[in-house]
Amino acid sequence: MSAPVLSVRDLRTHFFTRAGVVKAVDGVSFDLAPGEIMGLVGESGSGKTVTGFSLLGLVDEPGRIVEGSIKLNGTELTTLSDVELRARRGRDISMIFQDPIATLNPMLTIGQQMKLAIDAHERLGKRAADARATELLTQVGIPSAAARLRAYPHEFSGGMRQRVAIAIALLHRPAVIVADEPTTALDVSIQAQILYQMRDLAAETGTALIWISHDLAVVSSLASKLAVMYAGRIVEQGPTATLLRDPRHPYTAGLLASLPAMAPPGAPLAQIPGTTPSLLSLPPGCPFAPRCDRATAECAAEPEITFRGDRGWRCFHPVGQAEEVTA
Amino acid sequence: MSGQSTPLRLFWAEFRENKVAVFALVVVVLMILLALFASVVSPQNPYDLANLSLMDSRRPPGFVGSGGYTHILGTDPQGRDLLSAIFYGLRISIQIGLAAGFVSLTIGTTLGILAAYVGGRIEALIMRLVDLQLSFPAILLALVIVALLGQGKAQLIGALVAAQYAYFARTAYGAAKAERGKDYIEAAVATPLSARLVVLRHLLPNCTPPLIVVATVQIANSISLEATLSFLGLGLPVTEPSLGMLISNGFPYMMSGRYWISVYPGVALIILIVAINIVGDQVRDQFNPRLRR
Amino acid sequence: MSAFLSIDNVSRLFGPNLTTGEKIAAKLGAKVETRSVRAVSDVSLTVARGETLGLVGESGCGKSTLGRLIAGILPPTAGTVMIDGAPVMENGAKVTTRVQTVFQDPFASLDPRMKVGDTVSEGPIAHGLTNKVKTKAYVAEWFERVGLDPVWVDRYPHQFSGGQRQRIAIARALAMQPDVLICDEPVASLDVSIQAQIINLFLELTRDLGLTTIFISHDLSVVQHVSDRVAVMYLGRIVELGPVAEVFGKPAHPYTDALFGSVPKLVLDADELVHFDTIEGEVPSPLSPPSGCYYHPRCPLATQACSDQQPLMQPVTERREVACHHFEEQIAKGLDKAV
């Protein structure tokens, strides 16, 4: 495997609110190779979006990165000034958001917005910029792209707007794109088209992709590796296929077992008891312990992440140990 | 998740953080108390003509009059103790402000919610009338009504209500229109609950935040509008002077060095209105989700 | 199959009324375009007592509107909805409590200023299902039934998590003792680890209480799990209807086939990346739907007949219906793929 383009170590992003310190991201480490797609899976409040924002240096007050390192092509991002970060954002690393309506300016044409995005990092003439924009819009599957440059966002459907947002993220051929649930608001038929295209684009351009999602099925068909987050931590990470076939962390195993497809029609689903914990009042030790049927007294201490080959998990009593012995 | 965190408690916890607003609230409460107990705290009953002596008129602050006590803020042209007159004037101003505010609130909210809930022609009729009225300056409307109805407390309140209910109607209409589209209203309609229950138990309580904001601002506006009308001589009878009339009474003497007759009631009026507005601003900020942290 | 819930030729139009100017123009003889949208177009369905019917389709297909028409929240522009022979609505107002709804977003569907116990009790009190004396016990009974601690009745919605709120919303619907329950995407806005809890609660309650259920969802795997039969909607029309295993197993409508094909499936046994069957193009605007079969511009089987003539629902087997000119071809294609 080639050298990682993005390397995150023990990232911690905390929010200092009136109600207390919210440890939104509290121990996230991973590497990403060029052209690789990683799925970042978790429920609301698991810290997956804040992780994405941290990578781009977009965490606002009262939050800040309190610990850890983010290396993009060997450059440490956490110590850069705002100006230096801005120079990299959009050029070396960019983001696609869930809601394309909120990210596009309704008062500017698509062409104008793409020109602005180009101008932020590069000097290109109007004609060259238009040519680049047209090329990218075509690449993300927008028909008659040259003519659509003069259109305003409201003239596009939701799916087409998200394609425009993807094209803008791709403008400078960034090394990494962070995509935060970009297809959640879209219909399944449009989602399938976009997933299909993103996979090809990552392979073609060598851009690495972090795909944030709550949907295991979406990432399982897209990402080559997965990181599962719970209460601000990555609780399990590894190659998609082996992780899903043979989960180690009881949370991952529980999530997979609870999917409707896993039970015969009409039969009760395997459910994880309890509710997702509030980040303000996390239980001491393993945050999943109160909902976990494998928890013991040992789980009152916080487990460190254990690595075995390309797999990693944060659990004292991982699932499927027996298989590991025979293998 | 504590059982004690009712919305009201949370609201107060947040309000308490703004020290200026808390100070303003204290000032408002203090002024309301002064007004309520004006007869107790005032050295003199300024409405009892038997107490007044023309000998004591237009005396400067600190003067010891025929009553044998010090007029801390001086006296007015009728020989009233100015401090007492301000306390009594506050009472009238606050009374009229509150009365006009609450009557406008009731009428305006009823019309606004009716328009938003019923829709169709009734909505069009009410809201066009409200729009028409909002296009006139409130003071002009109040002047015309006082001129038509004559002087007196009830007439004055009527004029203020007529000038102000439209603001409440607009606000209630906007809030109700937004709430009406939400799922919990749909859930109530789908039960089905009667229109009366849907409006009184669900729609109205959820429209209150913006109405409270408008109410605080409009009470301050009522008070200043009343003062304006009184200053112009269209307010209350001269025998029961409100703050506006006290200012008006002293106005001819401003240039002759007897500033206190106008200035002190003016200061009282300004403090009251500014304090109410600061409280209102804080309440508005707390209700505005965009400014929330 | 006896029809407990019957939906007869129901349509619903949405659209701005003509402005005064346009009305005058129309009176003067000008051609004024009506911009109304047929959100639901001539839908007929019957559901047996105790049956769960899934309603699937993409956004804008009219599944939520159909749910609201059955629930008596919206009056139909044409057609009727009857429960056990009695109409749900008369003169634009709901006249029965026998159908209740669970909404998608439990953060929006509970009144934020009302204690949750009152939210559950107010309907039953208004309709005499309980009285002031028995209310407390009645609410407690329903709280327990949906897995909530009755001591929470005096709390406000903001003090609960999403899953707990949805339980409260379910308690509110069930406390009205309905025969028919409309579930409009009841798990779509819940966390993944909570969805299974709520689905299980549904399965348990609908079975124990013998409820007839309309389960609306864009998530085909959830619908597949809870439903007996399924209706697939496209642009306001039902295009396919039948037992869930048959419809999803051997789709008779090309749209059903494509919709099912584009759902991302959990890939467990492939180390290679999967291929997606994607549908070409996007759903057309309901303001100007295509001629004939609404699906023909995107359909691989489309012929001239499909753009000329709207296909009507016709039986495939005893319990299945489809609106497609080429359904036999589609079924044959499915069999080819299986072989």
Tab-separated table of C-alpha atoms in Angstrom, chain B residues 102 104-117 168-169 171-180 184-185 188 194-212 287, chain C residues 111-114 122:
chain	number	residue	atom	x	y	z
B	102	PHE	CA	-53.425	43.828	27.240
B	104	SER	CA	-54.596	45.233	22.169
B	105	LEU	CA	-52.967	41.873	22.828
B	106	THR	CA	-56.323	40.174	23.305
B	107	ILE	CA	-58.032	41.758	20.317
B	108	GLY	CA	-55.008	41.511	18.035
B	109	THR	CA	-54.202	37.900	18.925
B	110	THR	CA	-57.794	36.816	18.460
B	111	LEU	CA	-57.980	38.430	15.039
B	112	GLY	CA	-54.553	37.187	13.948
B	113	ILE	CA	-55.101	33.583	14.998
B	114	LEU	CA	-58.622	33.578	13.591
B	115	ALA	CA	-57.253	34.767	10.250
B	116	ALA	CA	-54.475	32.175	10.218
B	117	TYR	CA	-56.630	29.251	11.333
B	168	PHE	CA	-50.367	42.094	17.651
B	169	ALA	CA	-52.623	40.837	14.873
B	171	THR	CA	-47.434	38.973	14.884
B	172	ALA	CA	-50.054	36.449	15.976
B	173	TYR	CA	-50.976	35.826	12.347
B	174	GLY	CA	-47.376	35.189	11.330
B	175	ALA	CA	-46.685	32.896	14.272
B	176	ALA	CA	-49.953	30.985	13.906
B	177	LYS	CA	-49.451	30.568	10.181
B	178	ALA	CA	-46.001	29.034	10.805
B	179	GLU	CA	-47.186	26.787	13.662
B	180	ARG	CA	-50.283	25.689	11.759
B	184	TYR	CA	-48.192	18.490	16.086
B	185	ILE	CA	-51.087	20.661	14.893
B	188	ALA	CA	-54.239	17.251	16.872
B	194	SER	CA	-62.386	20.301	17.849
B	195	ALA	CA	-61.091	23.521	16.345
B	196	ARG	CA	-61.562	25.161	19.750
B	197	LEU	CA	-59.240	22.662	21.434
B	198	VAL	CA	-56.657	22.799	18.655
B	199	VAL	CA	-56.509	26.584	18.832
B	200	LEU	CA	-56.657	27.030	22.606
B	201	ARG	CA	-54.506	24.105	23.713
B	202	HIS	CA	-51.967	23.883	20.899
B	203	LEU	CA	-51.878	26.846	18.549
B	204	LEU	CA	-52.195	29.693	21.063
B	205	PRO	CA	-49.602	28.455	23.596
B	206	ASN	CA	-47.051	27.991	20.822
B	207	CYS	CA	-47.663	31.494	19.445
B	208	THR	CA	-46.964	33.155	22.799
B	209	PRO	CA	-43.195	33.729	22.546
B	210	PRO	CA	-43.324	36.342	19.760
B	211	LEU	CA	-46.455	37.848	21.309
B	212	ILE	CA	-44.704	38.355	24.639
B	287	PHE	CA	-36.934	33.412	21.744
C	111	ASP	CA	-46.535	19.784	21.093
C	112	PRO	CA	-43.376	21.196	22.736
C	113	ARG	CA	-45.428	23.097	25.319
C	114	MET	CA	-47.591	20.253	26.493
C	122	GLU	CA	-56.362	14.808	25.512
